[in-house]
CSV table of C-alpha atoms and ligand atoms in Angstrom, one decimal:
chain,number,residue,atom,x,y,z
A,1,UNK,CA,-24.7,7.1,6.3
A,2,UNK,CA,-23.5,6.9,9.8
A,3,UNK,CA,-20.7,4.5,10.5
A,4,UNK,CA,-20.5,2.2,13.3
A,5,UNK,CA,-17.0,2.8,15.2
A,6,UNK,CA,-16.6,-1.0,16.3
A,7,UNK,CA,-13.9,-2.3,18.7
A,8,UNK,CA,-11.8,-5.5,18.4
A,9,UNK,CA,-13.4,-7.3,20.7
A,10,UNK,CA,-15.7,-10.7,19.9
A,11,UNK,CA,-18.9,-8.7,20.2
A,12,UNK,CA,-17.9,-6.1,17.6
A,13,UNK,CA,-16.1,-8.2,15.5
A,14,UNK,CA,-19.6,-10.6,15.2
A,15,UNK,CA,-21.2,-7.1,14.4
A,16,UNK,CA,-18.7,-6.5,11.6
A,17,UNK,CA,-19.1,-9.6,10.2
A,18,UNK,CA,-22.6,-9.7,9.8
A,19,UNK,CA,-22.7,-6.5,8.1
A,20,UNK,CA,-20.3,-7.8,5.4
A,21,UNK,CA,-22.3,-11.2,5.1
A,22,UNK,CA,-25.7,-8.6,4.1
A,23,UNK,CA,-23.5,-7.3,1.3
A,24,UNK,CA,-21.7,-4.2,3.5
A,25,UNK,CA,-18.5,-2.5,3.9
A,26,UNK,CA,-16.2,-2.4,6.9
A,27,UNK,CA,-12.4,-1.1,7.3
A,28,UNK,CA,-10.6,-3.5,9.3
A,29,UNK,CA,-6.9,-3.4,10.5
A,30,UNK,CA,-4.5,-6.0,9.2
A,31,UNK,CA,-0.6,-6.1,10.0
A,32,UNK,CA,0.1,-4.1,6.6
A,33,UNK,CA,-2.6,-1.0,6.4
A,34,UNK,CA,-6.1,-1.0,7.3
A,35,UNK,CA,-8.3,-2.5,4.6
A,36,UNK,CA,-11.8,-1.5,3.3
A,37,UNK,CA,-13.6,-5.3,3.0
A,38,UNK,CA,-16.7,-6.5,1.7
A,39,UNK,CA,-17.4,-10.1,0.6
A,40,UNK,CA,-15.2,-11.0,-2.0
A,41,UNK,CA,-18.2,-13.3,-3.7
A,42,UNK,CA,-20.7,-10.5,-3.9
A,43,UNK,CA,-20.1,-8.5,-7.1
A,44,UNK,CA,-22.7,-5.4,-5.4
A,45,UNK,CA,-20.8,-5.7,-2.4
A,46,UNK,CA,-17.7,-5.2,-4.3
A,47,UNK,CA,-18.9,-2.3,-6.8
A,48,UNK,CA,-19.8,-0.5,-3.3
A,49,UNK,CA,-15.7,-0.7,-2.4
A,50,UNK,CA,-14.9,1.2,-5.5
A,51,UNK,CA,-18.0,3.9,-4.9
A,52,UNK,CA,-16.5,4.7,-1.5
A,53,UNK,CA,-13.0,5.1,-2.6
A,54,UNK,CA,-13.5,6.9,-5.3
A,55,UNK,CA,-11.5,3.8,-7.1
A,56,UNK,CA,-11.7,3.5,-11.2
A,57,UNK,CA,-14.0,0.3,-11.4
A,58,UNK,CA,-11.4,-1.6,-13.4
A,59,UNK,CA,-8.3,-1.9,-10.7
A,60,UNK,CA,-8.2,-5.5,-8.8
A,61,UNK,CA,-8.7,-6.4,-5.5
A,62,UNK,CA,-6.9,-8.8,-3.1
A,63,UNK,CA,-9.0,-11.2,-1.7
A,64,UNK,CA,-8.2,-12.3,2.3
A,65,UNK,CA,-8.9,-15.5,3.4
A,66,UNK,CA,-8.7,-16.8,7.0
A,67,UNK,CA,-7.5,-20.4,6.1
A,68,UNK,CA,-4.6,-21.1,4.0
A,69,UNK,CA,-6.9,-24.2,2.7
A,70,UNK,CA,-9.6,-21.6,1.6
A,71,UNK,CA,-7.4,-20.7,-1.2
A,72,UNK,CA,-8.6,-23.9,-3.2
A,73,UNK,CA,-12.7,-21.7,-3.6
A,74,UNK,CA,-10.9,-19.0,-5.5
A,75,UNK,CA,-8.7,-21.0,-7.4
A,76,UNK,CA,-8.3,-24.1,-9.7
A,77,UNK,CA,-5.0,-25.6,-9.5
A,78,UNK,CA,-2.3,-25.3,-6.6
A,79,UNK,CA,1.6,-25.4,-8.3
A,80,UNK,CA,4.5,-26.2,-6.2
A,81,UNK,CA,5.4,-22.9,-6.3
A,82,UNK,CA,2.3,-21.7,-5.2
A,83,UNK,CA,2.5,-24.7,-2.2
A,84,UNK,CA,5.7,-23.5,-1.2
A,85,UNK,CA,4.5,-19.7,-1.0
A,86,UNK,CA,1.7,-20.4,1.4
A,87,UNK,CA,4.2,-22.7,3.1
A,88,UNK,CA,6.5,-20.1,3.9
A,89,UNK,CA,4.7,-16.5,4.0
A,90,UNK,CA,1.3,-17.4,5.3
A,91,UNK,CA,-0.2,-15.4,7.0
A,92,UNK,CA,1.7,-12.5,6.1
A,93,UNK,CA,2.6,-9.2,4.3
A,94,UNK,CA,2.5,-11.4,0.6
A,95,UNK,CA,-0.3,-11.6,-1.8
A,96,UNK,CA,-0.3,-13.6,-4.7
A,97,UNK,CA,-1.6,-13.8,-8.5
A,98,UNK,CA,-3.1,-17.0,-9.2
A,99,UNK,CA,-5.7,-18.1,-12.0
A,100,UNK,CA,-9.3,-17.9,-10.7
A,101,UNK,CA,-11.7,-19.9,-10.4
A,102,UNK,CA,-15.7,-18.5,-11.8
A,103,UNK,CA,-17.0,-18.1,-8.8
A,104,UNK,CA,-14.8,-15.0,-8.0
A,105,UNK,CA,-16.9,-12.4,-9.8
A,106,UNK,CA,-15.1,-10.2,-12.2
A,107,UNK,CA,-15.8,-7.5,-10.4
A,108,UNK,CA,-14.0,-8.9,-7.8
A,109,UNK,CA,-10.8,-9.0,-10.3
A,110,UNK,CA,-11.5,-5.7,-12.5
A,111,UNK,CA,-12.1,-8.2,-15.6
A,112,UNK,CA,-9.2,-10.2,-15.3
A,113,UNK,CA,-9.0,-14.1,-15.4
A,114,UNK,CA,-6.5,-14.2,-12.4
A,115,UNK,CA,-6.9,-13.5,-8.5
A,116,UNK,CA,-5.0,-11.6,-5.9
A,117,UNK,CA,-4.8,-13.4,-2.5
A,118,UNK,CA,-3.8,-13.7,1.0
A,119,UNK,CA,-3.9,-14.5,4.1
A,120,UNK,CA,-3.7,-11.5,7.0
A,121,UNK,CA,-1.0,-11.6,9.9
A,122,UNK,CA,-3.9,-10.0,12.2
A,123,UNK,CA,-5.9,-11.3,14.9
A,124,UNK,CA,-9.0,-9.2,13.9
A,125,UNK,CA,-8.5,-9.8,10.6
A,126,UNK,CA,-8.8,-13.4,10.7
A,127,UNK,CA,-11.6,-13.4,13.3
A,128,UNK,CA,-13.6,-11.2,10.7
A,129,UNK,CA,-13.4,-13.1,7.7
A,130,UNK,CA,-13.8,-16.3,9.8
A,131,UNK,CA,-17.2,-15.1,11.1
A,132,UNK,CA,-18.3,-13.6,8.1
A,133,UNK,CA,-18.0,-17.3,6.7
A,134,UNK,CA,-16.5,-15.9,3.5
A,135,UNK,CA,-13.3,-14.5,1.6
A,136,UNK,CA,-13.3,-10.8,2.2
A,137,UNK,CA,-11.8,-8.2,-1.0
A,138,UNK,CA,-9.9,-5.2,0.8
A,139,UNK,CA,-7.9,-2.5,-0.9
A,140,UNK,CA,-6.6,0.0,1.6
A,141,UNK,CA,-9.6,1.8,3.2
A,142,UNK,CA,-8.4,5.2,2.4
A,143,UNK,CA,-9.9,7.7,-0.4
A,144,UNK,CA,-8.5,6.5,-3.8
A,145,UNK,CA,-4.9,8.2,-4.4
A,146,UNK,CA,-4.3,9.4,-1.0
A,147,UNK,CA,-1.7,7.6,1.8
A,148,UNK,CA,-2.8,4.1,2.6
A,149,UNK,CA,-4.1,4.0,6.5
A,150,UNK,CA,-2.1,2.6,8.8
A,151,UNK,CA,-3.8,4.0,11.9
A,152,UNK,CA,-8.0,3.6,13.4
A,153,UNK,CA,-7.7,7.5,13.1
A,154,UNK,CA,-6.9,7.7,9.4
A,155,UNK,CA,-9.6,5.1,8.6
A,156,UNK,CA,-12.0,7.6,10.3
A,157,UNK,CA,-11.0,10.7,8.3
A,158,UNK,CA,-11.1,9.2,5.1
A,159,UNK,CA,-14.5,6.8,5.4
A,160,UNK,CA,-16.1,8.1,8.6
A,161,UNK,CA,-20.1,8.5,7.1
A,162,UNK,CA,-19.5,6.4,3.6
A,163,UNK,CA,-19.0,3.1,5.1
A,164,UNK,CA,-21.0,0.6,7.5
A,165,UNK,CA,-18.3,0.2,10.3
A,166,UNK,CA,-14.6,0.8,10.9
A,167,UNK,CA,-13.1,-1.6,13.5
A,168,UNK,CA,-10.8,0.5,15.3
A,169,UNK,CA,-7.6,-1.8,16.2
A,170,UNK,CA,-3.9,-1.0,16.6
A,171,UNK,CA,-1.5,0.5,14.4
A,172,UNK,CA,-0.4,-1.3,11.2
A,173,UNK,CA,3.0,-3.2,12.6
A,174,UNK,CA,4.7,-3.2,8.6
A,175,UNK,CA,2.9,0.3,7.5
A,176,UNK,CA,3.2,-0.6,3.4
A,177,UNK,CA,1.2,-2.8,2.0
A,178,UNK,CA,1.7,-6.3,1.2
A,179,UNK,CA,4.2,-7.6,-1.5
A,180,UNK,CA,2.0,-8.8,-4.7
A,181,UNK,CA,3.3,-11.6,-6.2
A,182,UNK,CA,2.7,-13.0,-10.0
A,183,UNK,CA,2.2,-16.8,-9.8
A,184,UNK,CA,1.0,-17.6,-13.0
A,185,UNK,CA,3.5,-18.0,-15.2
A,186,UNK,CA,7.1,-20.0,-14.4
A,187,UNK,CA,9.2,-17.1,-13.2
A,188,UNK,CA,7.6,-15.3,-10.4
A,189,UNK,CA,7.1,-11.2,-10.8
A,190,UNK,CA,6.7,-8.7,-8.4
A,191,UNK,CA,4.0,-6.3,-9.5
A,192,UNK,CA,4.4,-4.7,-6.0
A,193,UNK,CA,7.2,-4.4,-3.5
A,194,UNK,CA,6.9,-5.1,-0.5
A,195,UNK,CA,8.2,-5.8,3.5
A,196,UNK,CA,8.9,-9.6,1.9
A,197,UNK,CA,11.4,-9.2,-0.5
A,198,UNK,CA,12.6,-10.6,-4.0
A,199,UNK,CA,15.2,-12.1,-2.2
A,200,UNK,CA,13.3,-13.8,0.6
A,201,UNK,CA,11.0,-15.5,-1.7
A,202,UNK,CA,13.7,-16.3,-4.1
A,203,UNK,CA,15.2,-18.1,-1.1
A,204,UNK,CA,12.0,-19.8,-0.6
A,205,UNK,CA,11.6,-21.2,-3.9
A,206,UNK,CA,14.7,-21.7,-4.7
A,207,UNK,CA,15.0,-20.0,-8.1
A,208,UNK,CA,15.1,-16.5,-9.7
A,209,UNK,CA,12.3,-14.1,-9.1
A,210,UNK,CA,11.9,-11.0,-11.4
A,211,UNK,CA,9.9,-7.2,-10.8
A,212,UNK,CA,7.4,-6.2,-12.9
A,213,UNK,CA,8.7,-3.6,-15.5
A,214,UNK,CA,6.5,-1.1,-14.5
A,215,UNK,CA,8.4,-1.0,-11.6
A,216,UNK,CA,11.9,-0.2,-13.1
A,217,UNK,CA,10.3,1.6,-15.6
A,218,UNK,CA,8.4,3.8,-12.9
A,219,UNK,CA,12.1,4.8,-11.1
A,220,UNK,CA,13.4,6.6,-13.5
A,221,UNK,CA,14.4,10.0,-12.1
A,222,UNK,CA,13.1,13.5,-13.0
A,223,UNK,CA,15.8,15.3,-12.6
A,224,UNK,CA,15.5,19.2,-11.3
A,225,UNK,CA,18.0,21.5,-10.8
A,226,UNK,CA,19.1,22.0,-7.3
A,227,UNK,CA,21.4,25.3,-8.0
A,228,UNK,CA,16.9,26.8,-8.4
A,229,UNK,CA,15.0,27.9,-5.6
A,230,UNK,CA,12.3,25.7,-5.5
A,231,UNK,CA,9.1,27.3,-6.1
A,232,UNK,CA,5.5,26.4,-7.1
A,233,UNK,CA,6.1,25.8,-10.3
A,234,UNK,CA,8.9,23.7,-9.9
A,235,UNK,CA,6.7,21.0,-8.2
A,236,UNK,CA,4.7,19.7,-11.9
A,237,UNK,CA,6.2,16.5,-12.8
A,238,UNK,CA,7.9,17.1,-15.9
A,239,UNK,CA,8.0,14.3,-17.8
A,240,UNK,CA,4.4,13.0,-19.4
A,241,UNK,CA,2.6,9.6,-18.4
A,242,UNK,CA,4.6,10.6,-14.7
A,243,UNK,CA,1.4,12.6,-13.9
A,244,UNK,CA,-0.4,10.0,-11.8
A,245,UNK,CA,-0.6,10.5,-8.0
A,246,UNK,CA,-1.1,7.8,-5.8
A,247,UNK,CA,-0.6,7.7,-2.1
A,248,UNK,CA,-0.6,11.5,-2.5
A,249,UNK,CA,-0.1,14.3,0.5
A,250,UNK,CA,-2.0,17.5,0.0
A,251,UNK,CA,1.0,19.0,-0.2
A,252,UNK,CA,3.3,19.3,-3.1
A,253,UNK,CA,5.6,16.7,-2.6
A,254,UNK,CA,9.8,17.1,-3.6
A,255,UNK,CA,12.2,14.0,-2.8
A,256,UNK,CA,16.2,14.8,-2.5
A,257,UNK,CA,18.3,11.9,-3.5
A,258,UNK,CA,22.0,11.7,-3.5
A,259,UNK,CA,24.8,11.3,-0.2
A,260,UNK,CA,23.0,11.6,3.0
A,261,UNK,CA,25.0,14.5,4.4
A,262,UNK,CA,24.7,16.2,0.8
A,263,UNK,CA,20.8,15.2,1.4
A,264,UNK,CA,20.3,16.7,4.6
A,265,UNK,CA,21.9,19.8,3.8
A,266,UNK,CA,20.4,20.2,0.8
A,267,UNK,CA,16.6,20.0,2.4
A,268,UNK,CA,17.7,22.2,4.8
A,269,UNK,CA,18.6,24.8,2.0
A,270,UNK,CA,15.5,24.0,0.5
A,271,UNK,CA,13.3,24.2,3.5
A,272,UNK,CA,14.9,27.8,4.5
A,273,UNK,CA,14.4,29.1,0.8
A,274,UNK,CA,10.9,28.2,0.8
A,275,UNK,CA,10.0,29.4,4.5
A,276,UNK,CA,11.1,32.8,3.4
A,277,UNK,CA,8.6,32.5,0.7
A,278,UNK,CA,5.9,31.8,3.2
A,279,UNK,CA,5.3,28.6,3.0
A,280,UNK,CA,5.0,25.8,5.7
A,281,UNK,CA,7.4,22.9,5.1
A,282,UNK,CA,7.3,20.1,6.3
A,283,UNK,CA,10.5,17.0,5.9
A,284,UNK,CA,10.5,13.4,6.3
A,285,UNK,CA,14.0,12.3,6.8
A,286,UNK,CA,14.6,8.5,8.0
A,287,UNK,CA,17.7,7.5,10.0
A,288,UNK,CA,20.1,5.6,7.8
A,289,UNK,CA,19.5,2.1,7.3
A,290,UNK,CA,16.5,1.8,9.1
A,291,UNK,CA,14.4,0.6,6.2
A,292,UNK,CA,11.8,-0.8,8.6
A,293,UNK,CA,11.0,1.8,10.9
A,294,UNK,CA,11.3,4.3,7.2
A,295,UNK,CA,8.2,1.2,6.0
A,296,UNK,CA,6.5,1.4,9.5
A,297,UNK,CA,6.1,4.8,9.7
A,298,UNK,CA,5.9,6.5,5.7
A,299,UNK,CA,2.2,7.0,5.6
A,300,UNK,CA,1.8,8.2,9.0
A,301,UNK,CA,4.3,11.0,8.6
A,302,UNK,CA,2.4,12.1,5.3
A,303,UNK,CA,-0.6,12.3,6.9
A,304,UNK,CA,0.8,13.9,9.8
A,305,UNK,CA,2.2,16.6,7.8
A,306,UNK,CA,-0.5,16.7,5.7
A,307,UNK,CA,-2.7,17.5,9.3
A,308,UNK,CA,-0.3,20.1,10.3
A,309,UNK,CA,-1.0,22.0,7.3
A,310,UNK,CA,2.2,22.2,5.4
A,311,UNK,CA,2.3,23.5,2.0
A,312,UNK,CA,5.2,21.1,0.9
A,313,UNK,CA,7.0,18.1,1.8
A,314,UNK,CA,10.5,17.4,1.3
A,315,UNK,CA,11.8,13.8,1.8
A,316,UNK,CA,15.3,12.6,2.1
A,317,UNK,CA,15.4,9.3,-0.2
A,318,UNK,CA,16.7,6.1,1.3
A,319,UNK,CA,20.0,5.0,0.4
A,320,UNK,CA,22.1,1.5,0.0
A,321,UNK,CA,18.3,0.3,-0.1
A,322,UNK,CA,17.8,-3.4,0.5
A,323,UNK,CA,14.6,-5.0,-0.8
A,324,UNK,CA,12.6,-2.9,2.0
A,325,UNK,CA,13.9,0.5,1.3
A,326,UNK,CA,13.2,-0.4,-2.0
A,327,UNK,CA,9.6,-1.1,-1.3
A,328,UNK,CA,9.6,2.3,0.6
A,329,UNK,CA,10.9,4.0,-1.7
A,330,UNK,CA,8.1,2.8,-4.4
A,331,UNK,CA,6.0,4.9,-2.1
A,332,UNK,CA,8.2,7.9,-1.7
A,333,UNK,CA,8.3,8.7,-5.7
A,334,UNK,CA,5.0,7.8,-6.2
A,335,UNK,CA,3.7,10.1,-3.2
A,336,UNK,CA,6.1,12.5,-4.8
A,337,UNK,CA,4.6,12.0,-8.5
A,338,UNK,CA,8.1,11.8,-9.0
A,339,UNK,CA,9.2,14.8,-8.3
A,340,UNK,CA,13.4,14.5,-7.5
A,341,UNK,CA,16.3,16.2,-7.5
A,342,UNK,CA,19.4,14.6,-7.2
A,343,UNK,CA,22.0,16.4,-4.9
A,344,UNK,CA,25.9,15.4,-6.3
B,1,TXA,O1,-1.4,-5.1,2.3
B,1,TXA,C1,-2.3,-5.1,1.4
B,1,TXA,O2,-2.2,-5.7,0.4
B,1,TXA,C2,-3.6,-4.2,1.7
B,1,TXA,C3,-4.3,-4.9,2.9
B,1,TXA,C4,-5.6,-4.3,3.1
B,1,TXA,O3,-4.4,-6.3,2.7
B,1,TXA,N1,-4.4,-4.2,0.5
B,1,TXA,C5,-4.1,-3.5,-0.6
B,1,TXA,O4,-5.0,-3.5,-1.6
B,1,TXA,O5,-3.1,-2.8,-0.7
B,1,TXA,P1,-5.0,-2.5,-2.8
B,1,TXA,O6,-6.3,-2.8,-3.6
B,1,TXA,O7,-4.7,-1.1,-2.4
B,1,TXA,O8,-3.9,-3.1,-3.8
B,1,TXA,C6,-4.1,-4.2,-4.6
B,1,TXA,C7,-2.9,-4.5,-5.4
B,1,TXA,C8,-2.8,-3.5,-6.6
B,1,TXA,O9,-1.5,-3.1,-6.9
B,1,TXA,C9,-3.5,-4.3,-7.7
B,1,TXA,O10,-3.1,-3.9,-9.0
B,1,TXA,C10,-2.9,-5.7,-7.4
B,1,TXA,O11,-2.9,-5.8,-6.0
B,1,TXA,N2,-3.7,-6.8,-7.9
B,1,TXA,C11,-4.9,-7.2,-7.4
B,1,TXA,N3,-5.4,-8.2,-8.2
B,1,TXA,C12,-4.6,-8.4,-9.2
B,1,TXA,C13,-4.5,-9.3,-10.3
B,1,TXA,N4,-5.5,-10.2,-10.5
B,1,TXA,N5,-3.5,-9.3,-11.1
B,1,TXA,C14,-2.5,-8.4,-10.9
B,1,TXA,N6,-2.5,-7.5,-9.8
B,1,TXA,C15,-3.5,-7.5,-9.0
B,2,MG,MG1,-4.2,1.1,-2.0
């Protein structure tokens, strides 16, 4: 198939929308990553999404709508909480989990009776789904388990030839994507972390808000010894049901926890043992504190590496994380498949 490479201007952007409103795919930028959208209300549409990822048929999608009063097609029954959400964090980095209504096609949901939504902080974003006159379902337009696409260029390497169009705006401002939040029960989860935090939306509504335990399940640490060398080998994840990759680099993946100056030192150790073996290595190390810039520019630097050619990737975890680092560093141990080593 060849794929339109369409601009953000009007023109394009009626282009783009007319291919989703016949039932095809475009990646479009929003201010989290770029997303791969088709009309939400089009189960064929949507079962083309998952054939060009490469996606298991059975994961959800979030739905994007242009209007925060749109929300009332998809679903049944707005709660105070739900009110006070849109109020607050539309448009923005926040999806959330609300019952659905039937016309959102199951597909749409991967079987389940509930709905992701939200509404995009992006100009293009909300032009598109405005002229395409319906909601539009977008995971991250890049190949199923590999680094979300914050940047036109990733878009291109991962979809170039299996979609209809990529609109080729900015960079992603946030870089991770949006926060999922569960709204349909009376305490508010987050199933996914994200640039708006636990505490910002407990400040919003007013009362306690709880993670998902997948999530604190998910954190616990492998531990490796950092007295070994670390070779090949030492990259399988070692503990079963910690095998899945998602937002995976080529490369094998190691992140170093622990004091920063033990950190630093400790990947510089790493990084030496392993050149003499041969091998190209590549590190990710943020600045301290800076848990925005660390969310803004995560996937880029793993595709970056992973364009250089490096064998391995060794990446300095956050620390003192607020709820951003910890939404980063969701991403750094999954990239990793959880590969750590603490450094005491
Ligand atoms: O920032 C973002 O959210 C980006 C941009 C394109 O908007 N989209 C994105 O989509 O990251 P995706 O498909 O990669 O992630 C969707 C997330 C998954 O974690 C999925 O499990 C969850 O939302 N999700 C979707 N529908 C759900 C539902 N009904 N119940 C629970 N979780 C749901
Ligand atoms: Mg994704």
């Amino acid at each position: 198939m060849k794929t339109k490479l369409l601009t953000t201007d009007t023109n394009d952007i009626l282009i783009a929308a007319d291919i989703i409103k016949k039932g095809g795919l475009v990646a479009f930028p929003t201010e989290t990553v770029y997303g791969l959208g088709a009309d939400a209300l089009n189960a064929k549409a949507v079962a083309s999404i998952y054939k060009a990822k490469g996606r298991p048929s059975d994961n959800p999608m979030i739905v994007h709508i242009a209007r925060a009063s749109d929300i009332g097609q998809l679903t049944p029954r707005l709660s105070p909480d739900i009110v006070t959400i849109i109020e607050n964090f539309w448009p923005g980095p926040l999806t959330i989990v609300v019952k659905k209504k039937p016309i959102v096609p199951s597909k749409t949901t991967g079987g389940l009776d509930t709905v992701a939504i939200r509404m995009p902080d992006s100009k293009p974003a909300l032009e598109l789904i405005n002229h395409a006159g319906c909601p539009i379902a977008a995971p991250s337009a890049n190949i199923s388990g590999s680094p979300s696409p914050t940047r036109a260029v990733d878009v291109v390497a991962d979809m170039n030839g299996k979609i209809d169009a990529i609109i080729q705006g900015d960079d992603c401002r946030v870089g991770i994507e949006s926060t999922v939040l569960d709204l349909t029960s009376d305490v508010p989860t987050i199933l996914r972390p994200g640039i708006i935090t636990a505490e910002n939306i407990e400040a919003a509504l007013g009362k306690k808000v709880e993670y998902d335990k997948s999530l604190t399940e998910a954190s616990k640490h492998i531990q490796l010894d950092p007295a070994d060398g670390v070779g090949e080998s030492d990259f399988q994840p070692k503990s079963p049901g910690m095998k899945y990759k998602h937002y995976a680099p080529k490369a094998q993946m190691l992140v170093v926890e622990g004091q920063r100056d033990k950190v630093q030192a400790e990947i510089e150790r790493l990084k030496g043992l392993n050149e003499q073996l041969g091998l190209k290595v590549g590190v990710i190390l943020f600045e301290e504190k800076a848990f925005i810039e660390a969310a803004h520019n995560f996937f880029s630097n793993l595709r970056d590496l992973d364009n250089e050619g490096v064998d391995m990737i060794l990446a300095g975890a956050l620390s003192d994380v607020d709820g951003v680092g910890l939404a980063v560093m969701n991403r750094m141990l999954k990239s990793a498949g959880y590969n750590i080593v603490t450094v005491k």
